[in-house]
mmCIF file of C-alpha atoms in Angstrom:
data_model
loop_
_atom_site.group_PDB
_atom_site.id
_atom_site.type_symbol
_atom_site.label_atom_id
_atom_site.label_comp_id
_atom_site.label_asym_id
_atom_site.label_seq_id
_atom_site.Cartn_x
_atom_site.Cartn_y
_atom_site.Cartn_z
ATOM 1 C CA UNK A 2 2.364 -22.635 -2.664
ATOM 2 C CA UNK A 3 5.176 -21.456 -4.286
ATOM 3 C CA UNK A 4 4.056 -17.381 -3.816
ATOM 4 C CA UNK A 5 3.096 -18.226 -0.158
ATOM 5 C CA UNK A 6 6.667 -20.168 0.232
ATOM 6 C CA UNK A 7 8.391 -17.072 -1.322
ATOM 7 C CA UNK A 8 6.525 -14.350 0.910
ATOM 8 C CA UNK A 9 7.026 -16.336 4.285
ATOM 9 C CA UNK A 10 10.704 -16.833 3.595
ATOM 10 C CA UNK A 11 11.274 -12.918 2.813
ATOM 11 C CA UNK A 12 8.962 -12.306 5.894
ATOM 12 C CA UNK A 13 10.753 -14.443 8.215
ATOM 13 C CA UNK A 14 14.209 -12.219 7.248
ATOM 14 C CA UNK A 15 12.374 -8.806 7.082
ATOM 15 C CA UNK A 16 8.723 -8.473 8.800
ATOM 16 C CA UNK A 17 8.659 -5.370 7.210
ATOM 17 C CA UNK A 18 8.197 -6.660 4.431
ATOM 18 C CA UNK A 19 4.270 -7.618 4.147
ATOM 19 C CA UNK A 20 3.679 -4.195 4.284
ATOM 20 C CA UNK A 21 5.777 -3.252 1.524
ATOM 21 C CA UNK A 22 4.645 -6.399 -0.502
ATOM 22 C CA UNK A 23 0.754 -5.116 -0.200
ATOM 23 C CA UNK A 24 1.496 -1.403 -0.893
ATOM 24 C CA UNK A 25 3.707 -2.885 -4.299
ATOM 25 C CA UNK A 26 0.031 -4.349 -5.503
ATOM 26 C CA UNK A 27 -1.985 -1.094 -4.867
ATOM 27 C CA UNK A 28 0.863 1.750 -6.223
ATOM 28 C CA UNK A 29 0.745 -1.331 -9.148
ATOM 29 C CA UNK A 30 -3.261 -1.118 -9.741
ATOM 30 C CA UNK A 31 -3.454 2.234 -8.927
ATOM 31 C CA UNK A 32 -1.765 3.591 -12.565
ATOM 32 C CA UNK A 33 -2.559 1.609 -15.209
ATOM 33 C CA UNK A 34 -4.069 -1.016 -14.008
ATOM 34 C CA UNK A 35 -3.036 -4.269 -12.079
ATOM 35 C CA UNK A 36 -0.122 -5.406 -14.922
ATOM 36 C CA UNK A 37 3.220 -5.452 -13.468
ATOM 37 C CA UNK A 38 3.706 -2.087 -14.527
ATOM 38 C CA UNK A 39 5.108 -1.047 -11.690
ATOM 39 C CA UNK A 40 7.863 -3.869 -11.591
ATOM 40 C CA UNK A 41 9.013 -2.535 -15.199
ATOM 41 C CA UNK A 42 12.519 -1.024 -15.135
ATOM 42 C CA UNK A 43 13.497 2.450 -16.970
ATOM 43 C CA UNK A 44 14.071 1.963 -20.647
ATOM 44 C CA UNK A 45 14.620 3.735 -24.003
ATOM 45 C CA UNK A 46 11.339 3.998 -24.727
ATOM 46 C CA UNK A 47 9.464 4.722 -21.296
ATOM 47 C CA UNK A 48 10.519 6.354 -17.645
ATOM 48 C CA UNK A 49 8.743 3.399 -15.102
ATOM 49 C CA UNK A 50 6.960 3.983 -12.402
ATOM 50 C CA UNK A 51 10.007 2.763 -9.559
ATOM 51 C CA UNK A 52 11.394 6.669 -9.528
ATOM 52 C CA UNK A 53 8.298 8.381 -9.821
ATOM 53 C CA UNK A 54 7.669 10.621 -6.565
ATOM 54 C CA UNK A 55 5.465 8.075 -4.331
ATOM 55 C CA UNK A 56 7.973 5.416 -5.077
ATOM 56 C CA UNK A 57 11.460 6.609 -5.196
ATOM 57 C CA UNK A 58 13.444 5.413 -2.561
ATOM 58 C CA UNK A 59 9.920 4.086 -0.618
ATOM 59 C CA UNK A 60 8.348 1.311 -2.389
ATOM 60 C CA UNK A 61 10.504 -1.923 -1.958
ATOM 61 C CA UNK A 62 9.792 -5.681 -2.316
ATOM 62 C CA UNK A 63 10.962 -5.671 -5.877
ATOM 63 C CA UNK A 64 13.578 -8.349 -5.395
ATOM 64 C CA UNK A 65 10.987 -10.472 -3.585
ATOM 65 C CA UNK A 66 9.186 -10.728 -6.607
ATOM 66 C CA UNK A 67 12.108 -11.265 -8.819
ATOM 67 C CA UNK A 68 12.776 -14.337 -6.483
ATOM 68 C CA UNK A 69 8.978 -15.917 -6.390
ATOM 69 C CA UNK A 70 8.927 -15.198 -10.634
ATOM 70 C CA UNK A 71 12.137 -17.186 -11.015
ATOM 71 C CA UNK A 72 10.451 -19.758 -8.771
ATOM 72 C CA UNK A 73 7.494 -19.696 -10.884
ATOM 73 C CA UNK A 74 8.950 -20.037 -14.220
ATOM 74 C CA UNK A 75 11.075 -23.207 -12.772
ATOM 75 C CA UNK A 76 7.396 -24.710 -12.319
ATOM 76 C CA UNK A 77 5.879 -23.843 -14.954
ATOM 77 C CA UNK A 78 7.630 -21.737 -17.514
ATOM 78 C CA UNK A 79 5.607 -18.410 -18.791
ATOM 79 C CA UNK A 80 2.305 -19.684 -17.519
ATOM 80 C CA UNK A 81 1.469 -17.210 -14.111
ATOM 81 C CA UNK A 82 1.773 -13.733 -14.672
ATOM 82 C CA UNK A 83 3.764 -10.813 -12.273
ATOM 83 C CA UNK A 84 0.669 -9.228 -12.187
ATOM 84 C CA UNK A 85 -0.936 -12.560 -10.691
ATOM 85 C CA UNK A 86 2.281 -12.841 -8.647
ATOM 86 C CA UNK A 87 2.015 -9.222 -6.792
ATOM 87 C CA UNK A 88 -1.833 -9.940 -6.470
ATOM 88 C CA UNK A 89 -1.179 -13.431 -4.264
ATOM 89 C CA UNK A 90 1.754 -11.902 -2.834
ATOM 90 C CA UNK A 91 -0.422 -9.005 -1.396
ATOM 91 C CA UNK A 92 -3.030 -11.595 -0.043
ATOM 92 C CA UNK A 93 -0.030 -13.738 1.355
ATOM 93 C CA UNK A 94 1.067 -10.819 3.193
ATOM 94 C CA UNK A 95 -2.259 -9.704 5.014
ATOM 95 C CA UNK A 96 -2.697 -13.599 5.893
ATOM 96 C CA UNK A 97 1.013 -14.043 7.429
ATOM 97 C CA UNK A 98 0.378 -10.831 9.417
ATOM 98 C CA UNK A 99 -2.891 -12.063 11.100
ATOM 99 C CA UNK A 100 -5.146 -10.557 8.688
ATOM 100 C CA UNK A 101 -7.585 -11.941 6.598
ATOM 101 C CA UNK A 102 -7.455 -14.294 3.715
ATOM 102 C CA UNK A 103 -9.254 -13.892 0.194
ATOM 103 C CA UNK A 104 -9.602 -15.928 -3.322
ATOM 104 C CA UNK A 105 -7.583 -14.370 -6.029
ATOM 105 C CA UNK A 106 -8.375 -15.180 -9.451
ATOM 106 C CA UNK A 107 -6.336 -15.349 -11.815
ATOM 107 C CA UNK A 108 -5.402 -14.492 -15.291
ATOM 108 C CA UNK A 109 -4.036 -10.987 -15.548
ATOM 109 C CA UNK A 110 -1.666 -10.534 -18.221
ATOM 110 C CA UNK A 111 1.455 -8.450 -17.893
ATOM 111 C CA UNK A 112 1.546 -4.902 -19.441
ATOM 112 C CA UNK A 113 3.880 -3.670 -22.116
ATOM 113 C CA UNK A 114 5.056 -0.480 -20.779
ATOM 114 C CA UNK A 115 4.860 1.832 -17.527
ATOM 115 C CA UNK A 116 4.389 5.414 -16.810
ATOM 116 C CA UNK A 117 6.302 7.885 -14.479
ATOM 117 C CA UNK A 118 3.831 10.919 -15.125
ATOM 118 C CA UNK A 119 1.169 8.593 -14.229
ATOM 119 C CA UNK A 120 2.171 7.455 -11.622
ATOM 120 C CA UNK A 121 2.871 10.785 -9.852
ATOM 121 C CA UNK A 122 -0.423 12.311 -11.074
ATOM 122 C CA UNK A 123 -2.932 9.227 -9.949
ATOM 123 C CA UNK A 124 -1.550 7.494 -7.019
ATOM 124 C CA UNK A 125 -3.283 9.398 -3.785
ATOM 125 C CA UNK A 126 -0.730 11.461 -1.726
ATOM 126 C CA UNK A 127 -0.780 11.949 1.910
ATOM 127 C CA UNK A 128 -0.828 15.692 1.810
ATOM 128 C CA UNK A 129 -3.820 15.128 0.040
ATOM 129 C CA UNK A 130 -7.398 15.929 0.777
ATOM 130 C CA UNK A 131 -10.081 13.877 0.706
ATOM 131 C CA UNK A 132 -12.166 15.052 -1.559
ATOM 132 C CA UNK A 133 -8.852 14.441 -3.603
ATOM 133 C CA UNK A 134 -8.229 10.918 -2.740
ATOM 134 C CA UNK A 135 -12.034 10.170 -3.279
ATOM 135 C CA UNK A 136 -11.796 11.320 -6.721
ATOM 136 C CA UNK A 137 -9.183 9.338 -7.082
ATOM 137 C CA UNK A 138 -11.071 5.930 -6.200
ATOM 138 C CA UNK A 139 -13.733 6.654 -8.278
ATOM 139 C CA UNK A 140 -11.835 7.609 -11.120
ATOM 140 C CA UNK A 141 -10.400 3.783 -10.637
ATOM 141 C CA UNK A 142 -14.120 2.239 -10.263
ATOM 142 C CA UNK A 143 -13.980 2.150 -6.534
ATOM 143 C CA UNK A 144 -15.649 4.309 -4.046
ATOM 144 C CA UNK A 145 -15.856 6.024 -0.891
ATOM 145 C CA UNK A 146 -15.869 2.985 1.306
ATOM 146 C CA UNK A 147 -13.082 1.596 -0.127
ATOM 147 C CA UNK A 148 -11.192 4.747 0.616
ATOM 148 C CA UNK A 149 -12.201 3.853 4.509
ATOM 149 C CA UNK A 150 -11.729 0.261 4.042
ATOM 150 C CA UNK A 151 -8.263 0.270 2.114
ATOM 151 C CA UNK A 152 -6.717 3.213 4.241
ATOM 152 C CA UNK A 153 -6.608 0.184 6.429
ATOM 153 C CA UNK A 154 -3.538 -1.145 5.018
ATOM 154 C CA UNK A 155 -1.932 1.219 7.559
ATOM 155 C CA UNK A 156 -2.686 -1.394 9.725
ATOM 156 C CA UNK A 157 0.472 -2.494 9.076
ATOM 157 C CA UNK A 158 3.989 -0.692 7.908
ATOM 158 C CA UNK A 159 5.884 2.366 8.208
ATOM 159 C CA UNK A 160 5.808 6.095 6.753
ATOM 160 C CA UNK A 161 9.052 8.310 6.158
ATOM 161 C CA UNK A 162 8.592 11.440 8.411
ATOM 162 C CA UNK A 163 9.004 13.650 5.467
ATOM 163 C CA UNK A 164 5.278 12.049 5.019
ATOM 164 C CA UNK A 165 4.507 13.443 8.349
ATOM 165 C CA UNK A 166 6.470 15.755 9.916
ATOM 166 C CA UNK A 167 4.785 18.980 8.415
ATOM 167 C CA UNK A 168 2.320 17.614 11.433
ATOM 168 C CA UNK A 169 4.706 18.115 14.321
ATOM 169 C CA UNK A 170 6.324 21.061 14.464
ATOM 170 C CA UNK A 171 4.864 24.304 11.446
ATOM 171 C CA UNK A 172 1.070 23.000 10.581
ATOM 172 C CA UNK A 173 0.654 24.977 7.571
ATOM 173 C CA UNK A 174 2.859 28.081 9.166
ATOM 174 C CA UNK A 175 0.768 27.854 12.081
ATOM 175 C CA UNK A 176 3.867 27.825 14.114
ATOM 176 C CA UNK A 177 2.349 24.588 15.911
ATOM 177 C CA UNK A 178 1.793 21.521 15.572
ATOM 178 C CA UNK A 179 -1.585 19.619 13.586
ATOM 179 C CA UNK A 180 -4.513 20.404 15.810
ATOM 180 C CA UNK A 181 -6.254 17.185 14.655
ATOM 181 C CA UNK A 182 -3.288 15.290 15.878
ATOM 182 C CA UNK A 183 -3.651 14.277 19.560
ATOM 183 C CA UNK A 184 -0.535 15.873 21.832
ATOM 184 C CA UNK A 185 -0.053 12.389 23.438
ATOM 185 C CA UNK A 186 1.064 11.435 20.263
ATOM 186 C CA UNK A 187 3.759 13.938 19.994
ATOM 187 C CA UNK A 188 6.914 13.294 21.904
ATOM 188 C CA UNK A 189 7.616 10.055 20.708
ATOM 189 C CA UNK A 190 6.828 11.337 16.965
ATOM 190 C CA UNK A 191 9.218 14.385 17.558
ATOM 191 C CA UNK A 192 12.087 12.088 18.837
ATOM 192 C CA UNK A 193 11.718 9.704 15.953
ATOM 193 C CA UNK A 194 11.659 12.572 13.693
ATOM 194 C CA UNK A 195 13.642 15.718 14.721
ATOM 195 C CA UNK A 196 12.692 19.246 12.796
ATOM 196 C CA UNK A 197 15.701 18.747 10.539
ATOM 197 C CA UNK A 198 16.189 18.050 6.892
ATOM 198 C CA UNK A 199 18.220 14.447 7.945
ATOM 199 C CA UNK A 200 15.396 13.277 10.011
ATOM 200 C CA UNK A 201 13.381 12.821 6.526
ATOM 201 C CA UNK A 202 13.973 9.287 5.765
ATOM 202 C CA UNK A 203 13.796 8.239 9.114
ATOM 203 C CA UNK A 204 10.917 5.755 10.047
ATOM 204 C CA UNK A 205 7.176 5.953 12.335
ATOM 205 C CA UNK A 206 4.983 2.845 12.414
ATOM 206 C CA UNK A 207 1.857 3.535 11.218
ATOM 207 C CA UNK A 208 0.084 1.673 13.744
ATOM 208 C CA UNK A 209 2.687 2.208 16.750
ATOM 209 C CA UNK A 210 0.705 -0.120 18.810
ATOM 210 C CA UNK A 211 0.786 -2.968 16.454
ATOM 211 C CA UNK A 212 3.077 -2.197 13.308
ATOM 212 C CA UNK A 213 3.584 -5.804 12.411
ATOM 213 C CA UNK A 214 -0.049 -7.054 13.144
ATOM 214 C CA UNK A 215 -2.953 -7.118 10.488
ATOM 215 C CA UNK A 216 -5.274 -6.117 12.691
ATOM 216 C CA UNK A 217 -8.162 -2.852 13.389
ATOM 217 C CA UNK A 218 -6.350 -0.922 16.025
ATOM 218 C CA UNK A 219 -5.384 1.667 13.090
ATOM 219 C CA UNK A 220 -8.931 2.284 13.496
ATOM 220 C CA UNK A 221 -8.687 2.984 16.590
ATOM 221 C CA UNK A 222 -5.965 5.099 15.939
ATOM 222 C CA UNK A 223 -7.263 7.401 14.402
ATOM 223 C CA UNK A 224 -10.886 7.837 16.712
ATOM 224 C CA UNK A 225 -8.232 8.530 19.738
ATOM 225 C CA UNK A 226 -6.917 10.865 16.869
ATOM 226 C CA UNK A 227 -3.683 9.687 16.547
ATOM 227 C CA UNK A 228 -3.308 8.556 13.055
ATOM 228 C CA UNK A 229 -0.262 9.242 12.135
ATOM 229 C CA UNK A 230 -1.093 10.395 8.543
ATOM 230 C CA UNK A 231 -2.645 13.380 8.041
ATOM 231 C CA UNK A 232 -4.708 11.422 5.089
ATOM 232 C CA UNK A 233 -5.607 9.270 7.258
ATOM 233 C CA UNK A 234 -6.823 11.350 10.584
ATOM 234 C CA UNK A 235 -8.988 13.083 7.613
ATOM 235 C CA UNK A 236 -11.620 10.276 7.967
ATOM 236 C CA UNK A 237 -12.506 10.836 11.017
ATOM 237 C CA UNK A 238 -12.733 14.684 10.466
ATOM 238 C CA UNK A 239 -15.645 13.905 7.996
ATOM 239 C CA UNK A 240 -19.052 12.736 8.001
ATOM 240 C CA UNK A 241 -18.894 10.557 4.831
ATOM 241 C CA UNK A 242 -16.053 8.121 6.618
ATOM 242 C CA UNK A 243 -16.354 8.976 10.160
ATOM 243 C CA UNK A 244 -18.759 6.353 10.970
ATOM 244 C CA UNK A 245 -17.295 3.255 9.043
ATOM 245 C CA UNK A 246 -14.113 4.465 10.758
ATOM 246 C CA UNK A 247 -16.102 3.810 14.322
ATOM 247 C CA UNK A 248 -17.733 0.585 12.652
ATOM 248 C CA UNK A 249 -14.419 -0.705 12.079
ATOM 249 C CA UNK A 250 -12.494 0.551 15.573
ATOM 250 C CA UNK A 251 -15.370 -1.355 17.238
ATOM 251 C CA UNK A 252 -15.773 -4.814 14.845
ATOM 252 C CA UNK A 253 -12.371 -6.116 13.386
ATOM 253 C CA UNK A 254 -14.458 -9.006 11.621
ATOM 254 C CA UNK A 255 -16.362 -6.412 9.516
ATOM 255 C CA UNK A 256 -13.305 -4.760 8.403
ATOM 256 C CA UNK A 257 -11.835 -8.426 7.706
ATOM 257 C CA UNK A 258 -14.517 -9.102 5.770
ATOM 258 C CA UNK A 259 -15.300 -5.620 3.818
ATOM 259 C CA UNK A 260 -11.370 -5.680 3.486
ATOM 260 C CA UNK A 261 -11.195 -8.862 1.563
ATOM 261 C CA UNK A 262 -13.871 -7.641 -0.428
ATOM 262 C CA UNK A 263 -12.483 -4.076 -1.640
ATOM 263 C CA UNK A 264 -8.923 -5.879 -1.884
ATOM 264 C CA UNK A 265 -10.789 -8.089 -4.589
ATOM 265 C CA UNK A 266 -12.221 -5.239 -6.507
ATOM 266 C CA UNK A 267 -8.784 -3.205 -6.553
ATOM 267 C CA UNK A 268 -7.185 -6.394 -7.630
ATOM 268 C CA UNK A 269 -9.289 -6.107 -10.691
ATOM 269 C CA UNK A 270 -8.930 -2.843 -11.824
ATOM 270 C CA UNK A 271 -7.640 -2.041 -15.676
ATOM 271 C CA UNK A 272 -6.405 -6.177 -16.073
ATOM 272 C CA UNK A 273 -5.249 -7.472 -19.204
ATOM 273 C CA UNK A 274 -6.753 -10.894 -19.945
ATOM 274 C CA UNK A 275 -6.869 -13.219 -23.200
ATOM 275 C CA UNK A 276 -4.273 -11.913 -25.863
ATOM 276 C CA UNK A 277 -3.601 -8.479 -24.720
ATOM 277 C CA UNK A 278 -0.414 -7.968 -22.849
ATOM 278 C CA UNK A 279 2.239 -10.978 -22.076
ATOM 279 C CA UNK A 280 3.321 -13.200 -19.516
ATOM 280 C CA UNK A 281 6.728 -11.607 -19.068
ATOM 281 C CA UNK A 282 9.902 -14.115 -18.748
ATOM 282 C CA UNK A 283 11.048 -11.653 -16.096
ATOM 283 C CA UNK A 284 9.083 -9.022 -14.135
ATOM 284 C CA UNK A 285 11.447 -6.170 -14.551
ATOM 285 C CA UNK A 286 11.701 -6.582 -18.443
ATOM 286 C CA UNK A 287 8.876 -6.883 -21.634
ATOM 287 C CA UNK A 288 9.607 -10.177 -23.553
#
């Protein structure tokens, strides 16, 4: 109760937020494994992951976290771990925006150190391809479906343009804009972000029709090809994804279910149980 208390009453002030709390637990999982890593400020002995390129200046929800661990420890003092604390906050998240709800076990243990390189050579990029990002998953014991199935995050949340705007205006010195992109699509993308250097940190919805709404209609996004990522348009461009993408546009209950499902197996991925790691006092520090 106390996690779900803490999300809610940073949701209710920012509804950005669950989106930023769920991508916290995947950049988290994604390099060493789910330990808090990520949480970890800079020190003399390690650069963290917080300014490493797919962070800097993007990922946020840090202070949430700070705020639910200080709640935590009032309760019961170096007991639940940050890595347990980003995994319910995640789950929190996708069930305050509409989405669906899954058991997290815990246990995790806390890491003792973070990496920068790391994190800007594993977590997947999206100027990637796919064949990148697939390698990716599997290198972290997942697989293709969970590529299709986690991509749905972008259900919910925004994307800098400078994630995006290579799409609009000079696709790959074409001159014009991303082919696979539908024109419809384009006005309201080239007003948010103008082709100039201080449109970069400017913010698109992911989902434009529903940006706050755990739902499928990113799905259906991208089969009316107008995903606004081009990492994410690139499922429907190939046959290994294409049809789980149309599964999922047409059956929000399957992707609620197989969602739940690949959000357990990320949450598992590289975990520190039993005597390795710690239960860190506070999440931005090692004991």
């Amino acid at each position: 109760m106390i996690v779900r208390n803490g999300v809610w009453d940073a949701f209710r002030k920012d509804n950005r937020i669950a989106a930023s709390l769920l991508r916290l637990h995947f950049h988290d999982c994604f390099i060493i494994g789910c330990d808090a890593s990520i949480l970890l400020d800079d020190t003399n002995d390690f650069k963290g992951e917080k300014n490493a390129l797919p962070n800097r200046n993007s990922a946020r929800g840090y202070e949430v976290i700070d705020s639910i661990k200080a709640d935590v420890e009032k309760a019961c003092p170096l007991t639940i771990s940050c890595a347990d604390i980003l995994a319910l906050a995640a789950r929190e998240a996708v069930a305050l925006s509409g989405g669906p709800y899954w058991q997290v076990q815990l246990g995790r243990r806390d890491g003792l150190t973070a990496s920068e390189s790391a994190a800007n050579a594993q977590l997947p990029s999206p100027f990637e391809p796919l064949d990148n990002i697939v390698a990716k998953f599997l290198a972290k014991g997942l697989d293709i479906k969970d590529v299709v199935v986690l991509s749905g995050a972008h259900t919910i949340g925004f994307a800098q343009c400078i994630a995006f705007k290579n799409r609009l205006f000079n696709y790959k010195g074409s001159g014009q804009p991303d082919p696979a992109l539908d024109s419809s699509a384009l006005p309201d993308l080239k007003t948010i972000c103008p082709n100039q250097d201080s449109s970069n940190s400017n913010l698109a919805p992911l989902d434009s029709p529903s940006a706050y709404r755990f739902d499928n209609v990113y799905y259906t996004n991208l089969v009316r090809r107008t995903g606004l990522l081009e990492s994410d348009q690139a499922l429907m461009g190939d046959p290994r994804t294409a049809a789980l993408v149309k599964a999922y546009s047409m059956n929000p209950y399957l992707f609620y279910n197989d969602f739940a499902t690949s959000m357990v197996k990320m949450s598992n991925i590289g975990i520190l149980t039993g005597k390795d790691g710690q239960i860190r006092k506070s999440c931005r520090f090692v004991n």
